[in-house]
Amino acid sequence: MKLETFATLAAVIEEGSFAAAAATMHLTPSAVSMQMKQLEQYLGQPLFDRSGLQVRPNALAREVAAAMEGGLRHLNALRRRASVAVEGTVRLGVIESMQPVLLPGTLRYLRERYPRLTVKPVRGRSAGLIEMVKAAQLDAAVVARPESGRLASLRWYPVATRELQLIAPPGSRGESAADLLARYDWIRYDKATVTGAMAARHVHGLLPDKRSAMEFDSVTAIVAMVSAGLGVSVVQLMDPTVIDRYPVRRIRLGPDAPVLLMSLVLRKADEDNRLLQALREAVTATLGVG
């Protein structure tokens, strides 16, 4: 049983719910639920009362958390002692749209807290970076998580979500996404990417026969084209400062809007690697996960 599972149990008891514990532990609520079920299987006894509307820890849960509390605190202290140096190099893949949002803060955090840890960033598309992590050509990557595929050998840590939006030229006519797509050319985001596939599926759900006039693999380039009045597009604005340079209208896509899940991905075999744990700490601190 992994030590982090006991830390998650303590967070559930302290915060009062799986959702609140998930925010504290930088996990998804489903991941917290899975960890708690695994711990119950390990102990052979239930840890929660699930009879009401809200899951409540029972006496055994509190006893287990109390038994582990001192040991976990001591282990964390040992890991953070100055004498336990975090030293080495991490090869980190980052998709282009995340670089200005992620890298400055992450590298500054690591320089201040882990000065002997070096990060070598590598730019690429999500699919390519994921394959490089699988092949051990990268240690980790920050990517858009695919909606399907062979992902079982990898560990995924959600770091950001972005709802896709339609962007239109300043002063354009039309209030809804369907109206604007009908009036203007569609500037398509690269269909080979996770974002591009999600955007295209939404566009074709609104206008099945809509064809793209142009296609780019850069959000900045698309925003610039839309700002110049050359069409509309469905994109994620991971770096919101781009619209300061290239003003556009932003239109929400409603309750069915595609949502992009950005994740830090690494190999399951490496999830206890101290260098990668320090990297994850820096990434979550930079992006304010939870």
C-alpha positions as a Markdown table, in Angstrom:
| # | Residue | x | y | z |
|---|---|---|---|---|
| 1 | Met | 0.0 | 0.0 | 0.0 |
| 2 | Lys | 1.4 | 3.4 | -1.1 |
| 3 | Leu | 2.2 | 5.9 | 1.7 |
| 4 | Glu | 0.3 | 8.6 | -0.2 |
| 5 | Thr | -2.9 | 6.6 | 0.3 |
| 6 | Phe | -2.7 | 7.1 | 4.1 |
| 7 | Ala | -2.0 | 10.8 | 3.5 |
| 8 | Thr | -5.2 | 10.9 | 1.4 |
| 9 | Leu | -7.1 | 9.3 | 4.2 |
| 10 | Ala | -5.9 | 11.9 | 6.6 |
| 11 | Ala | -7.0 | 14.6 | 4.1 |
| 12 | Val | -10.5 | 13.1 | 3.8 |
| 13 | Ile | -10.9 | 13.1 | 7.6 |
| 14 | Glu | -9.5 | 16.6 | 7.9 |
| 15 | Glu | -11.4 | 18.2 | 5.0 |
| 16 | Gly | -14.7 | 16.3 | 5.5 |
| 17 | Ser | -15.3 | 15.1 | 2.0 |
| 18 | Phe | -13.6 | 13.3 | -1.0 |
| 19 | Ala | -13.9 | 16.4 | -3.1 |
| 20 | Ala | -12.2 | 18.7 | -0.6 |
| 21 | Ala | -9.5 | 16.1 | 0.0 |
| 22 | Ala | -8.9 | 15.8 | -3.7 |
| 23 | Ala | -8.2 | 19.6 | -3.9 |
| 24 | Thr | -5.8 | 19.3 | -1.0 |
| 25 | Met | -4.0 | 16.3 | -2.4 |
| 26 | His | -4.0 | 17.6 | -6.0 |
| 27 | Leu | -6.0 | 14.6 | -7.2 |
| 28 | Thr | -9.4 | 14.1 | -8.8 |
| 29 | Pro | -12.3 | 13.0 | -6.5 |
| 30 | Ser | -12.5 | 9.7 | -8.4 |
| 31 | Ala | -8.8 | 9.1 | -7.7 |
| 32 | Val | -9.5 | 9.8 | -4.0 |
| 33 | Ser | -12.4 | 7.4 | -4.0 |
| 34 | Met | -10.3 | 4.7 | -5.7 |
| 35 | Gln | -7.5 | 5.1 | -3.2 |
| 36 | Met | -9.9 | 4.7 | -0.3 |
| 37 | Lys | -11.5 | 1.6 | -1.8 |
| 38 | Gln | -8.0 | 0.1 | -2.3 |
| 39 | Leu | -7.2 | 0.9 | 1.4 |
| 40 | Glu | -10.4 | -0.8 | 2.5 |
| 41 | Gln | -9.5 | -3.9 | 0.5 |
| 42 | Tyr | -6.0 | -3.9 | 2.0 |
| 43 | Leu | -7.4 | -3.7 | 5.5 |
| 44 | Gly | -10.3 | -6.0 | 4.8 |
| 45 | Gln | -12.8 | -3.7 | 6.6 |
| 46 | Pro | -14.9 | -0.6 | 5.6 |
| 47 | Leu | -13.5 | 2.8 | 6.5 |
| 48 | Phe | -16.5 | 4.9 | 5.7 |
| 49 | Asp | -20.2 | 5.0 | 6.4 |
| 50 | Arg | -21.9 | 5.2 | 3.0 |
| 51 | Ser | -25.5 | 4.9 | 4.2 |
| 52 | Gly | -26.3 | 8.7 | 4.0 |
| 53 | Leu | -26.0 | 11.3 | 1.3 |
| 54 | Gln | -22.4 | 12.1 | 2.3 |
| 55 | Val | -19.6 | 9.5 | 2.9 |
| 56 | Arg | -18.4 | 9.7 | 6.5 |
| 57 | Pro | -15.2 | 8.2 | 8.0 |
| 58 | Asn | -15.9 | 5.7 | 10.7 |
| 59 | Ala | -13.9 | 4.9 | 13.9 |
| 60 | Leu | -11.5 | 2.6 | 12.1 |
| 61 | Ala | -10.6 | 5.3 | 9.6 |
| 62 | Arg | -9.7 | 7.7 | 12.3 |
| 63 | Glu | -7.7 | 5.0 | 14.1 |
| 64 | Val | -5.7 | 4.2 | 11.0 |
| 65 | Ala | -5.1 | 7.8 | 10.3 |
| 66 | Ala | -3.9 | 8.4 | 13.9 |
| 67 | Ala | -1.6 | 5.4 | 13.8 |
| 68 | Met | 0.1 | 6.6 | 10.6 |
| 69 | Glu | 0.2 | 10.4 | 11.4 |
| 70 | Gly | 3.5 | 10.4 | 13.3 |
| 71 | Gly | 5.3 | 8.2 | 10.8 |
| 72 | Leu | 4.1 | 10.2 | 7.8 |
| 73 | Arg | 5.2 | 13.5 | 9.5 |
| 74 | His | 8.6 | 12.1 | 10.3 |
| 75 | Leu | 9.1 | 10.8 | 6.7 |
| 76 | Asn | 8.1 | 14.1 | 5.2 |
| 77 | Ala | 10.6 | 15.9 | 7.5 |
| 78 | Leu | 13.3 | 13.5 | 6.4 |
| 79 | Arg | 12.6 | 14.1 | 2.8 |
| 80 | Arg | 12.7 | 17.8 | 3.2 |
| 81 | Arg | 16.0 | 17.9 | 5.2 |
| 82 | Ala | 18.7 | 19.9 | 3.5 |
| 83 | Ser | 21.0 | 16.9 | 3.7 |
| 84 | Val | 18.7 | 14.9 | 1.5 |
| 85 | Ala | 19.6 | 16.6 | -1.8 |
| 86 | Val | 17.3 | 16.4 | -4.8 |
| 87 | Glu | 19.9 | 16.4 | -7.6 |
| 88 | Gly | 19.8 | 15.5 | -11.2 |
| 89 | Thr | 18.2 | 16.3 | -14.5 |
| 90 | Val | 14.5 | 15.9 | -15.6 |
| 91 | Arg | 13.6 | 15.8 | -19.3 |
| 92 | Leu | 10.2 | 17.5 | -19.4 |
| 93 | Gly | 8.0 | 17.7 | -22.5 |
| 94 | Val | 5.6 | 20.7 | -22.7 |
| 95 | Ile | 3.1 | 21.5 | -25.4 |
| 96 | Glu | 3.5 | 25.0 | -26.9 |
| 97 | Ser | 0.4 | 26.6 | -25.5 |
| 98 | Met | 1.5 | 25.6 | -21.9 |
| 99 | Gln | 5.0 | 26.9 | -22.1 |
| 100 | Pro | 4.5 | 30.6 | -21.2 |
| 101 | Val | 1.9 | 29.6 | -18.5 |
| 102 | Leu | 4.0 | 26.8 | -16.9 |
| 103 | Leu | 7.7 | 27.1 | -17.4 |
| 104 | Pro | 8.6 | 30.5 | -15.8 |
| 105 | Gly | 6.9 | 29.7 | -12.5 |
| 106 | Thr | 8.0 | 26.0 | -12.4 |
| 107 | Leu | 11.6 | 26.8 | -13.1 |
| 108 | Arg | 11.7 | 29.6 | -10.6 |
| 109 | Tyr | 10.1 | 27.4 | -7.9 |
| 110 | Leu | 12.7 | 24.6 | -8.5 |
| 111 | Arg | 15.6 | 27.1 | -8.6 |
| 112 | Glu | 14.5 | 28.4 | -5.2 |
| 113 | Arg | 13.8 | 25.1 | -3.5 |
| 114 | Tyr | 15.8 | 22.5 | -5.4 |
| 115 | Pro | 18.8 | 24.3 | -6.9 |
| 116 | Arg | 20.5 | 21.1 | -7.9 |
| 117 | Leu | 17.6 | 19.9 | -10.0 |
| 118 | Thr | 17.9 | 20.8 | -13.7 |
| 119 | Val | 14.9 | 20.7 | -16.1 |
| 120 | Lys | 15.5 | 20.3 | -19.8 |
| 121 | Pro | 12.2 | 21.4 | -21.6 |
| 122 | Val | 11.3 | 19.8 | -24.9 |
| 123 | Arg | 8.5 | 21.2 | -27.1 |
| 124 | Gly | 6.1 | 19.0 | -29.0 |
| 125 | Arg | 2.5 | 17.9 | -29.6 |
| 126 | Ser | 0.7 | 15.9 | -26.9 |
| 127 | Ala | 0.6 | 12.6 | -28.9 |
| 128 | Gly | 4.3 | 12.8 | -29.7 |
| 129 | Leu | 5.3 | 13.8 | -26.1 |
| 130 | Ile | 3.2 | 11.0 | -24.6 |
| 131 | Glu | 5.0 | 8.4 | -26.9 |
| 132 | Met | 8.4 | 9.9 | -25.8 |
| 133 | Val | 7.4 | 9.4 | -22.1 |
| 134 | Lys | 6.4 | 5.8 | -22.9 |
| 135 | Ala | 9.7 | 5.2 | -24.6 |
| 136 | Ala | 11.7 | 6.8 | -21.8 |
| 137 | Gln | 13.0 | 9.5 | -24.1 |
| 138 | Leu | 11.3 | 12.0 | -21.7 |
| 139 | Asp | 10.9 | 11.6 | -17.9 |
| 140 | Ala | 7.5 | 13.5 | -17.8 |
| 141 | Ala | 5.4 | 15.8 | -20.0 |
| 142 | Val | 2.6 | 18.3 | -19.6 |
| 143 | Val | 0.1 | 17.5 | -22.3 |
| 144 | Ala | -3.6 | 17.4 | -23.2 |
| 145 | Arg | -4.8 | 14.1 | -22.0 |
| 146 | Pro | -6.2 | 12.0 | -24.9 |
| 147 | Glu | -9.8 | 10.9 | -24.7 |
| 148 | Ser | -8.8 | 7.3 | -25.5 |
| 149 | Gly | -5.7 | 5.2 | -26.3 |
| 150 | Arg | -3.2 | 3.0 | -24.5 |
| 151 | Leu | -2.7 | 4.9 | -21.3 |
| 152 | Ala | -2.5 | 2.1 | -18.7 |
| 153 | Ser | 1.3 | 2.2 | -18.3 |
| 154 | Leu | 1.3 | 5.9 | -17.4 |
| 155 | Arg | 0.4 | 7.9 | -14.3 |
| 156 | Trp | -1.7 | 11.0 | -15.0 |
| 157 | Tyr | -1.9 | 14.0 | -12.6 |
| 158 | Pro | -4.5 | 16.7 | -13.7 |
| 159 | Val | -3.0 | 20.1 | -13.6 |
| 160 | Ala | -5.5 | 22.4 | -15.4 |
| 161 | Thr | -8.8 | 22.3 | -17.3 |
| 162 | Arg | -9.8 | 24.6 | -20.0 |
| 163 | Glu | -13.2 | 24.9 | -21.7 |
| 164 | Leu | -12.9 | 25.4 | -25.4 |
| 165 | Gln | -14.4 | 28.7 | -26.7 |
| 166 | Leu | -15.4 | 30.2 | -30.0 |
| 167 | Ile | -13.4 | 33.3 | -30.8 |
| 168 | Ala | -14.6 | 35.8 | -33.4 |
| 169 | Pro | -13.4 | 39.1 | -34.9 |
| 170 | Pro | -14.0 | 42.3 | -32.9 |
| 171 | Gly | -17.3 | 43.9 | -34.1 |
| 172 | Ser | -18.4 | 40.6 | -35.7 |
| 173 | Arg | -22.2 | 40.0 | -36.1 |
| 174 | Gly | -23.9 | 37.1 | -34.5 |
| 175 | Glu | -24.5 | 36.1 | -30.9 |
| 176 | Ser | -24.3 | 32.3 | -30.9 |
| 177 | Ala | -21.5 | 30.0 | -32.0 |
| 178 | Ala | -23.7 | 28.5 | -34.7 |
| 179 | Asp | -24.6 | 32.0 | -36.0 |
| 180 | Leu | -20.9 | 33.0 | -36.2 |
| 181 | Leu | -19.8 | 29.7 | -37.8 |
| 182 | Ala | -22.5 | 30.1 | -40.4 |
| 183 | Arg | -21.4 | 33.7 | -41.2 |
| 184 | Tyr | -17.7 | 33.4 | -41.2 |
| 185 | Asp | -14.9 | 31.1 | -42.4 |
| 186 | Trp | -13.8 | 28.5 | -40.0 |
| 187 | Ile | -10.1 | 28.6 | -39.0 |
| 188 | Arg | -9.4 | 25.2 | -37.8 |
| 189 | Tyr | -7.0 | 24.1 | -35.1 |
| 190 | Asp | -4.7 | 21.2 | -36.2 |
| 191 | Lys | -7.0 | 18.2 | -36.5 |
| 192 | Ala | -4.1 | 15.9 | -35.4 |
| 193 | Thr | -4.1 | 17.3 | -31.9 |
| 194 | Val | -6.4 | 16.5 | -29.0 |
| 195 | Thr | -7.8 | 20.1 | -29.0 |
| 196 | Gly | -8.3 | 20.1 | -32.7 |
| 197 | Ala | -10.2 | 16.9 | -32.7 |
| 198 | Met | -12.5 | 18.1 | -29.9 |
| 199 | Ala | -13.1 | 21.4 | -31.6 |
| 200 | Ala | -13.9 | 19.8 | -34.9 |
| 201 | Arg | -16.4 | 17.4 | -33.3 |
| 202 | His | -18.2 | 20.4 | -31.7 |
| 203 | Val | -18.2 | 22.4 | -34.9 |
| 204 | His | -19.6 | 19.5 | -36.9 |
| 205 | Gly | -22.2 | 18.9 | -34.2 |
| 206 | Leu | -23.5 | 22.5 | -34.9 |
| 207 | Leu | -23.0 | 22.6 | -38.6 |
| 208 | Pro | -22.3 | 19.1 | -40.1 |
| 209 | Asp | -21.3 | 20.3 | -43.5 |
| 210 | Lys | -18.9 | 23.1 | -42.3 |
| 211 | Arg | -15.5 | 23.0 | -44.0 |
| 212 | Ser | -12.4 | 24.8 | -42.7 |
| 213 | Ala | -10.9 | 27.6 | -44.8 |
| 214 | Met | -7.5 | 27.4 | -43.0 |
| 215 | Glu | -5.7 | 25.2 | -40.5 |
| 216 | Phe | -2.9 | 26.0 | -38.0 |
| 217 | Asp | -1.1 | 24.2 | -35.2 |
| 218 | Ser | -0.6 | 27.5 | -33.2 |
| 219 | Val | -3.2 | 29.1 | -31.0 |
| 220 | Thr | -1.4 | 32.4 | -31.2 |
| 221 | Ala | -1.5 | 32.3 | -35.0 |
| 222 | Ile | -5.2 | 31.4 | -35.0 |
| 223 | Val | -6.0 | 34.3 | -32.6 |
| 224 | Ala | -4.1 | 36.7 | -34.8 |
| 225 | Met | -6.0 | 35.6 | -37.9 |
| 226 | Val | -9.3 | 35.9 | -36.2 |
| 227 | Ser | -8.4 | 39.3 | -34.8 |
| 228 | Ala | -7.7 | 40.4 | -38.3 |
| 229 | Gly | -11.2 | 39.5 | -39.4 |
| 230 | Leu | -10.3 | 36.4 | -41.4 |
| 231 | Gly | -12.7 | 34.0 | -39.7 |
| 232 | Val | -13.7 | 32.3 | -36.4 |
| 233 | Ser | -12.3 | 29.4 | -34.5 |
| 234 | Val | -12.9 | 27.1 | -31.6 |
| 235 | Val | -9.8 | 27.0 | -29.4 |
| 236 | Gln | -8.5 | 26.7 | -25.8 |
| 237 | Leu | -6.9 | 29.9 | -24.5 |
| 238 | Met | -4.4 | 28.4 | -22.1 |
| 239 | Asp | -2.5 | 31.7 | -22.1 |
| 240 | Pro | -5.1 | 34.5 | -21.9 |
| 241 | Thr | -2.6 | 37.2 | -22.5 |
| 242 | Val | -2.6 | 36.4 | -26.2 |
| 243 | Ile | -5.9 | 38.3 | -26.6 |
| 244 | Asp | -4.3 | 41.4 | -25.2 |
| 245 | Arg | -2.1 | 41.4 | -28.3 |
| 246 | Tyr | -4.8 | 40.3 | -30.7 |
| 247 | Pro | -8.3 | 41.4 | -29.5 |
| 248 | Val | -11.2 | 39.0 | -30.2 |
| 249 | Arg | -14.7 | 38.3 | -29.1 |
| 250 | Arg | -15.0 | 35.2 | -26.8 |
| 251 | Ile | -18.2 | 33.2 | -26.9 |
| 252 | Arg | -19.0 | 30.4 | -24.5 |
| 253 | Leu | -20.1 | 27.2 | -26.1 |
| 254 | Gly | -22.7 | 26.4 | -23.4 |
| 255 | Pro | -23.2 | 23.2 | -21.3 |
| 256 | Asp | -21.9 | 20.9 | -24.1 |
| 257 | Ala | -18.6 | 22.8 | -24.4 |
| 258 | Pro | -15.6 | 20.5 | -24.8 |
| 259 | Val | -13.3 | 20.6 | -21.9 |
| 260 | Leu | -9.6 | 20.0 | -22.3 |
| 261 | Leu | -7.8 | 18.2 | -19.4 |
| 262 | Met | -4.2 | 19.2 | -19.1 |
| 263 | Ser | -2.1 | 16.6 | -17.2 |
| 264 | Leu | 1.4 | 15.9 | -16.0 |
| 265 | Val | 2.1 | 12.4 | -17.3 |
| 266 | Leu | 4.9 | 10.1 | -16.3 |
| 267 | Arg | 5.6 | 6.3 | -16.3 |
| 268 | Lys | 4.0 | 4.4 | -13.4 |
| 269 | Ala | 7.3 | 2.8 | -12.6 |
| 270 | Asp | 8.7 | 6.3 | -11.9 |
| 271 | Glu | 6.0 | 7.8 | -9.8 |
| 272 | Asp | 8.1 | 7.4 | -6.6 |
| 273 | Asn | 11.1 | 9.1 | -8.2 |
| 274 | Arg | 12.1 | 12.0 | -5.9 |
| 275 | Leu | 13.1 | 14.2 | -8.9 |
| 276 | Leu | 9.7 | 13.8 | -10.5 |
| 277 | Gln | 7.9 | 14.3 | -7.2 |
| 278 | Ala | 9.8 | 17.7 | -6.8 |
| 279 | Leu | 8.7 | 18.5 | -10.4 |
| 280 | Arg | 5.1 | 17.7 | -9.7 |
| 281 | Glu | 5.3 | 19.8 | -6.6 |
| 282 | Ala | 6.6 | 22.8 | -8.7 |
| 283 | Val | 4.0 | 22.3 | -11.4 |
| 284 | Thr | 1.0 | 22.1 | -9.0 |
| 285 | Ala | 2.3 | 25.2 | -7.1 |
| 286 | Thr | 2.7 | 27.2 | -10.3 |
| 287 | Leu | -0.7 | 26.3 | -11.7 |
| 288 | Gly | -2.5 | 26.5 | -8.4 |
| 289 | Val | -4.1 | 23.1 | -8.7 |
| 290 | Gly | -6.9 | 22.7 | -6.3 |
